[in-house]
Tab-separated table of C-alpha atoms in Angstrom:
chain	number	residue	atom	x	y	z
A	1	UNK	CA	-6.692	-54.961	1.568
A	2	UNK	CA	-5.823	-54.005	-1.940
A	3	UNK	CA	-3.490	-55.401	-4.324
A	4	UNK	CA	-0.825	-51.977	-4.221
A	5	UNK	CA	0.148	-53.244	-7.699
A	6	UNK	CA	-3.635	-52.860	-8.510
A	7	UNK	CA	-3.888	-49.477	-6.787
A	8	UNK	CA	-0.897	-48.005	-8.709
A	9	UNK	CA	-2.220	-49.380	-12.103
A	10	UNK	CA	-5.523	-47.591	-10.953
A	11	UNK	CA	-3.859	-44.016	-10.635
A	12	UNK	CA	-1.980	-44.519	-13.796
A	13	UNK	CA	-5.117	-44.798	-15.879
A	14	UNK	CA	-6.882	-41.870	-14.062
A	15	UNK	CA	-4.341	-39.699	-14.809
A	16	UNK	CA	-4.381	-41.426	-18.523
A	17	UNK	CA	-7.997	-40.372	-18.133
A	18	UNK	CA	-7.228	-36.803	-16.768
A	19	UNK	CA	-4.934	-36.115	-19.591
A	20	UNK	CA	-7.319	-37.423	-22.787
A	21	UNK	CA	-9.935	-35.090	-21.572
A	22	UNK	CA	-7.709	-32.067	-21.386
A	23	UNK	CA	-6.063	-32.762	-24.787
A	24	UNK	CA	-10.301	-32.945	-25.867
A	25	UNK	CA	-11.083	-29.324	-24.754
A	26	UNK	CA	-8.155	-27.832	-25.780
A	27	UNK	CA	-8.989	-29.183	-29.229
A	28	UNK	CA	-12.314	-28.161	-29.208
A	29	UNK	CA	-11.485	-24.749	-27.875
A	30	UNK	CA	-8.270	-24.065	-30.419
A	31	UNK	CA	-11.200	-25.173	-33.144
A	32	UNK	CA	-13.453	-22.791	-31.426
A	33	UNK	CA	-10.458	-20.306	-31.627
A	34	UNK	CA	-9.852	-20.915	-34.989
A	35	UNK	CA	-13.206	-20.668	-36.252
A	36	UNK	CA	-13.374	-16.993	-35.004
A	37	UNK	CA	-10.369	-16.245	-36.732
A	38	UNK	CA	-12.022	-17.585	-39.742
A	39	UNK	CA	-15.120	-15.598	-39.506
A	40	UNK	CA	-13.055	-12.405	-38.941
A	41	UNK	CA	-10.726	-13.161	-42.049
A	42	UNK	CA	-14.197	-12.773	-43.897
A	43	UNK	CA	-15.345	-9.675	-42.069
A	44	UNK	CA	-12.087	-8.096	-42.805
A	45	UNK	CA	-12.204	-9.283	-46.632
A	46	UNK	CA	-15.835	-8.317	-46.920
A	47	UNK	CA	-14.902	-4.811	-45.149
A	48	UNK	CA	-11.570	-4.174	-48.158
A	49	UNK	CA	-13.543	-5.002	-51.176
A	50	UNK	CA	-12.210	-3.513	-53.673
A	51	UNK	CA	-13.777	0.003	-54.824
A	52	UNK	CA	-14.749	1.219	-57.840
A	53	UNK	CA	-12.189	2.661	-59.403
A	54	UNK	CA	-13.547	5.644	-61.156
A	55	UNK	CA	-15.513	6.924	-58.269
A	56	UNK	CA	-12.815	7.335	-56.494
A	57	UNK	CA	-12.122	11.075	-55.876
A	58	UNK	CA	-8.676	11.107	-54.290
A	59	UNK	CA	-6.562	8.508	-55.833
A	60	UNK	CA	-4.325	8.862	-52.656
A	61	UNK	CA	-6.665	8.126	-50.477
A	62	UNK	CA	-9.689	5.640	-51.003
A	63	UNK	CA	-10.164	5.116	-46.842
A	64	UNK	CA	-8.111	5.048	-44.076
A	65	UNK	CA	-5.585	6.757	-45.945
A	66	UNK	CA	-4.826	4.187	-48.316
A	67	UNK	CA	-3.925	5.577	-51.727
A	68	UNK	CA	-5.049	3.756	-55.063
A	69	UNK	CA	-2.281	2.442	-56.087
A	70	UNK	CA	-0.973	0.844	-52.927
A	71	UNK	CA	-0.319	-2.397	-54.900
A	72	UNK	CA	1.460	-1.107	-57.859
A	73	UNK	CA	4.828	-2.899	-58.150
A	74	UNK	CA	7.942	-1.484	-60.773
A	75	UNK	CA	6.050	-2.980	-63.707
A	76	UNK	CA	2.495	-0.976	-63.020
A	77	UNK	CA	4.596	2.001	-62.671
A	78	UNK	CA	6.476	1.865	-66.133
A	79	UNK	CA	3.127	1.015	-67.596
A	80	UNK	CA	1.251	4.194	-66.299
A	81	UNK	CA	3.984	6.422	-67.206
A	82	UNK	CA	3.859	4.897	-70.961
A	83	UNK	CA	0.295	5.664	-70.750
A	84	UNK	CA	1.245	9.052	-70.258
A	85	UNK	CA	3.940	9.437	-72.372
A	86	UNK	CA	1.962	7.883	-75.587
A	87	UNK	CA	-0.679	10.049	-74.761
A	88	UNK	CA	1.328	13.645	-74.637
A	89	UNK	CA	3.032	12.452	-78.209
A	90	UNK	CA	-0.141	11.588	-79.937
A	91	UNK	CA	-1.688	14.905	-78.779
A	92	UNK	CA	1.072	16.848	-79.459
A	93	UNK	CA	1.743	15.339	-83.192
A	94	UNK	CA	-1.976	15.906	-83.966
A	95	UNK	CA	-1.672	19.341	-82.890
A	96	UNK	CA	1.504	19.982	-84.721
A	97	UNK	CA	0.483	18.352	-88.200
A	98	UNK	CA	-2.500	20.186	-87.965
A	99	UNK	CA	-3.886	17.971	-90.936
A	100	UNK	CA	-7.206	16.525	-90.998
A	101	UNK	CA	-5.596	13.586	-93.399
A	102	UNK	CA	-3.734	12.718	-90.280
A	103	UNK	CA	-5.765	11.606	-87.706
A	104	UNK	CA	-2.992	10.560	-85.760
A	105	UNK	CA	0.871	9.130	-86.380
A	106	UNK	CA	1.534	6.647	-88.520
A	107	UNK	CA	2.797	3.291	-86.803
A	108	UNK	CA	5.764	2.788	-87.799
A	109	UNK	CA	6.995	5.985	-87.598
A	110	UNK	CA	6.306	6.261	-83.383
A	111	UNK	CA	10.234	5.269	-82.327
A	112	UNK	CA	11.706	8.194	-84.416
A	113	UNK	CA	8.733	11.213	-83.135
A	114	UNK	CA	8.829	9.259	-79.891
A	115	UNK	CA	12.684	9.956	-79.278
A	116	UNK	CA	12.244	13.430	-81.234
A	117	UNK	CA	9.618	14.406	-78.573
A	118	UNK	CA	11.154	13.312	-75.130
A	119	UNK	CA	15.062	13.229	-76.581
A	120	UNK	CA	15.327	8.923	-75.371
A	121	UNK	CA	14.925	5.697	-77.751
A	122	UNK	CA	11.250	3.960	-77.393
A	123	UNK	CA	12.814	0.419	-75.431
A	124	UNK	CA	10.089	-1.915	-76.560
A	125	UNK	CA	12.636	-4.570	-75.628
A	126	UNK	CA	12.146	-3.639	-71.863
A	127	UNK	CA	8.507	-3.871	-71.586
A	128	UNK	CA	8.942	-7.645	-72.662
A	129	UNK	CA	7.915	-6.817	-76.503
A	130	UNK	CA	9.249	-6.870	-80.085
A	131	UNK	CA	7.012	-4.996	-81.958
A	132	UNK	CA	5.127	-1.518	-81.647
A	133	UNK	CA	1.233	-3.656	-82.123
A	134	UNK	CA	2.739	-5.606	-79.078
A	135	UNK	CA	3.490	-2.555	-77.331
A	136	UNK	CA	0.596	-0.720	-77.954
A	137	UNK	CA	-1.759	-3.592	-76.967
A	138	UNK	CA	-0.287	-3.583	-73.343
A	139	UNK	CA	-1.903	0.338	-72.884
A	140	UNK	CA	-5.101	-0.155	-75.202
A	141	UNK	CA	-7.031	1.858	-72.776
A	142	UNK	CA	-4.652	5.007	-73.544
A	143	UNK	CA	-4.007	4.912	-77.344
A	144	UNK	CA	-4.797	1.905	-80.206
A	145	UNK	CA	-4.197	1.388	-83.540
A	146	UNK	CA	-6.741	2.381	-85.966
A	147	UNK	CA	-6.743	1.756	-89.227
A	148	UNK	CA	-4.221	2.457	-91.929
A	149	UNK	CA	-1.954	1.876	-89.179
A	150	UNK	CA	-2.784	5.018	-87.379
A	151	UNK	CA	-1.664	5.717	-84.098
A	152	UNK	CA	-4.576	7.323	-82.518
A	153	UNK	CA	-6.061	8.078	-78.425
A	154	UNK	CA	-8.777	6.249	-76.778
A	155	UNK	CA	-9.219	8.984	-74.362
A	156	UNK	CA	-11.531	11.851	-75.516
A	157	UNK	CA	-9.487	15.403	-76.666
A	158	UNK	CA	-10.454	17.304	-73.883
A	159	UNK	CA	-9.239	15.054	-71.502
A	160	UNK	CA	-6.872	16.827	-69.063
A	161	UNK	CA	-2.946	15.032	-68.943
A	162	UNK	CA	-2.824	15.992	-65.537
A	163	UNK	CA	-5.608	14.362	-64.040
A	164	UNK	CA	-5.501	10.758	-61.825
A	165	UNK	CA	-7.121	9.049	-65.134
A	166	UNK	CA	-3.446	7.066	-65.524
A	167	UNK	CA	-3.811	6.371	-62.187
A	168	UNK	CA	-6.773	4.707	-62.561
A	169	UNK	CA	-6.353	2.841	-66.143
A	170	UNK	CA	-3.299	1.295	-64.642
A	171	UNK	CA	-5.216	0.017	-61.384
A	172	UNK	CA	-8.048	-1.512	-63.852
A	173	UNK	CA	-5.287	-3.398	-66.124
A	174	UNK	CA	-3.361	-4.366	-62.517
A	175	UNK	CA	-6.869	-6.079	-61.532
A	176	UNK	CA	-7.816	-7.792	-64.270
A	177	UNK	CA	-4.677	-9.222	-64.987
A	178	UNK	CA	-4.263	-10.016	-61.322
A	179	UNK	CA	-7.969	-12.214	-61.850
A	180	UNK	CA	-6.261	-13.548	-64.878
A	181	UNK	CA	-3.176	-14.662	-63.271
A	182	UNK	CA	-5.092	-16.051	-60.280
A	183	UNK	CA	-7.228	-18.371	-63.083
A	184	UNK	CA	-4.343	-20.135	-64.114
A	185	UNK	CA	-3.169	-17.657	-67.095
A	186	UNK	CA	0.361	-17.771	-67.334
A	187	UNK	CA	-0.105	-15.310	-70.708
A	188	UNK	CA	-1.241	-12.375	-68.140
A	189	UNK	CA	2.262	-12.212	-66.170
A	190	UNK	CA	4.465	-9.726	-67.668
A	191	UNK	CA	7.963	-10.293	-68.696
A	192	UNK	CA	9.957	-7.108	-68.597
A	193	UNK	CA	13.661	-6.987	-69.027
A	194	UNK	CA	15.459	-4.184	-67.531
A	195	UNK	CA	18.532	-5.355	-69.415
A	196	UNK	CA	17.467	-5.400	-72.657
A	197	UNK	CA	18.796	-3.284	-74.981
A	198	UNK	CA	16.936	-0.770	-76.673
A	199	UNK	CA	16.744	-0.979	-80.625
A	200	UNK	CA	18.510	1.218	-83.217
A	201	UNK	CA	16.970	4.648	-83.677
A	202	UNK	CA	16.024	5.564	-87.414
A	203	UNK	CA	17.518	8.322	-89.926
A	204	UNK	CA	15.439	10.406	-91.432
A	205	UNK	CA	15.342	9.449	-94.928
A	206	UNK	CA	16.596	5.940	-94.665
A	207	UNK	CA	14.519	3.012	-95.299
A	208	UNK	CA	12.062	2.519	-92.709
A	209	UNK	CA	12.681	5.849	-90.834
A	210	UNK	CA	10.153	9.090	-91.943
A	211	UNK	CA	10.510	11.008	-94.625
A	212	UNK	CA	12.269	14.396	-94.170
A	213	UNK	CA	10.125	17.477	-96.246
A	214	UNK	CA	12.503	20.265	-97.269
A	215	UNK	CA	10.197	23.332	-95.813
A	216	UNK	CA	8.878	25.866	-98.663
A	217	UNK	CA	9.991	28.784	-96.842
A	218	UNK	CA	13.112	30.869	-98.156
A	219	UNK	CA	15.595	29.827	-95.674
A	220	UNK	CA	18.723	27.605	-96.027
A	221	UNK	CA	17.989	24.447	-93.286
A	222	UNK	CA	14.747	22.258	-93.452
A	223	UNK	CA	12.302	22.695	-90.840
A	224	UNK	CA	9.402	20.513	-89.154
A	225	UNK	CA	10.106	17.114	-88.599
A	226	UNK	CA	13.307	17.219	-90.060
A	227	UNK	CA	16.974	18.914	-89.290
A	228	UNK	CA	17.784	21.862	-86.918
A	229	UNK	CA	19.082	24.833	-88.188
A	230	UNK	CA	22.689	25.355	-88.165
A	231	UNK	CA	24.504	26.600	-85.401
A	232	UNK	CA	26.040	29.750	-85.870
A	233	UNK	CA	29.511	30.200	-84.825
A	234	UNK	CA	30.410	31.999	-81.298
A	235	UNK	CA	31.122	35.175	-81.926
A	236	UNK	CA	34.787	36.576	-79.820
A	237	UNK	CA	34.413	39.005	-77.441
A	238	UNK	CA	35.793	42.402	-78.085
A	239	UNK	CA	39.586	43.092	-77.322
A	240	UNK	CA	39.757	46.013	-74.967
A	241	UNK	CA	42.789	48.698	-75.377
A	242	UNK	CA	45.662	48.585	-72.968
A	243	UNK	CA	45.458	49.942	-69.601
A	244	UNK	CA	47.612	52.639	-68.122
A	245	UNK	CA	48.170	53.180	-64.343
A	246	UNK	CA	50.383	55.346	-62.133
A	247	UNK	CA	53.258	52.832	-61.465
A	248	UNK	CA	53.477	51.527	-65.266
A	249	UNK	CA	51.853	50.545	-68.744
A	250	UNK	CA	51.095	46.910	-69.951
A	251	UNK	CA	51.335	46.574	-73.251
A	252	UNK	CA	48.725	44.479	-74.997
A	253	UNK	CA	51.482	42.316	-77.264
A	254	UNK	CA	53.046	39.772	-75.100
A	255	UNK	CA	51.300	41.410	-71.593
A	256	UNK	CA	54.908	42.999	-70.830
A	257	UNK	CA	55.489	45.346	-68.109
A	258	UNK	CA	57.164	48.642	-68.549
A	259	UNK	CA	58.132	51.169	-66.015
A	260	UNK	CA	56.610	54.444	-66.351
A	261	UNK	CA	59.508	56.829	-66.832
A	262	UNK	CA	59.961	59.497	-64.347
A	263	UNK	CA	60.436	63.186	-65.940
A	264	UNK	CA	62.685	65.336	-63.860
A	265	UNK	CA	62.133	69.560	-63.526
């Protein structure tokens, strides 16, 4: 007959037993589990690679209804709508000089045509810069500096303002950076500051503002870049004569009432 301390030490490590080998092949099926996961994280990843951006036809819809610029936080946002802004002004000021000396606006001069265009100060402050090189560097693709310090477009002239080509310049610039910033370049995070500030706007004629041109025309205000003509003064309306009815007269000096005077037969 057998020990029943023996016995009951016996049933303890089966069930010791029982348990290790359940604990085993739940392991090995949770790494089974896990491994499928794995491989369909890939698929998925393989399946979203990222498209090429200026095949795209639809920027609001690259597949499945996804639009291009799904990603684009506040930052990419400001930056496309420089793009266009800068753009529009250096078009426009070429147009309007209508000088071939001028291929584009001088530098320093972009704050003053750049609130004369679109009637608000150029914030350099708030895209995280100082200077207008600075500024200009962050939307390269769109406009650059040539030389002489000429403000000039990188797009071609008969590019249309309307089209997704913003769209896709800021998706490019949001990618690369994004590599950059993955690599381990802190220099490729941008540092706006919606609080800043925005600088000063220039006079014409002072020191550092552009030059105002007194127009050659015979006419008493300057034109072009420079001051608006003067406003002329309202003009009063015309006083209308005193009304008569049946029950009275007003009189048009102090608005007074008087009784219209019954005439007896």
């Amino acid at each position: 007959r057998q020990d029943p301390m023996r016995r009951e030490a016996a049933k303890v490590r089966a069930q010791k037993e029982k348990e290790k080998k359940e604990r085993e092949e739940k392991r090995r099926e949770e790494g089974i589990e896990a491994f499928e996961e794995e491989r369909l994280e890939i698929e998925k990843q393989d399946d979203l690679a990222p498209v090429d951006i200026f095949t795209v036809k639809d920027v609001c819809d690259i597949g499945d209804g996804e639009p291009l610029f799904a990603n684009f936080m506040f930052e990419d946002w400001a930056l496309m709508s420089l793009r266009f802004e800068l753009f529009l002004l250096v078009r426009a000021f070429k147009a309007d000089v209508n000088d071939p000396d001028r291929p584009g606006m001088p530098e320093d001069h972009l704050p003053f045509y750049y609130n004369k265009y679109y009637s608000k100060p150029l914030n350099t402050r708030f895209f995280g810069t100082s200077t207008i090189s600075e500024l200009v560097a962050m939307v390269k693709d769109t406009v650059r500096i040539a030389e002489d310090s000429w403000l000039c477009a990188q797009l071609p002239d008969d590019q249309e303002p309307v089209s997704d080509i913003f769209v896709k310049l800021t998706e490019e610039s949001r990618r690369d950076r994004q590599h950059r910033i993955d690599a381990g370049d802190e220099t490729a995070k941008l540092r706006f500051s919606v609080l800043a500030s925005p600088p000063p706007p220039q006079v014409p004629g002072e020191k550092g503002g552009p030059r105002v041109i007194a127009s050659p025309l015979s006419r008493n205000f300057q034109s072009g870049w420079g001051q608006q003509p003067p406003q002329q003064p309202p003009q009063q309306p015309p006083q209308r004569p005193p009304q008569r009815s049946n029950w009275g007269s007003w009189t048009q000096q102090g608005h007074g009432y008087a009784p219209k005077q019954q005439v007896w037969r």
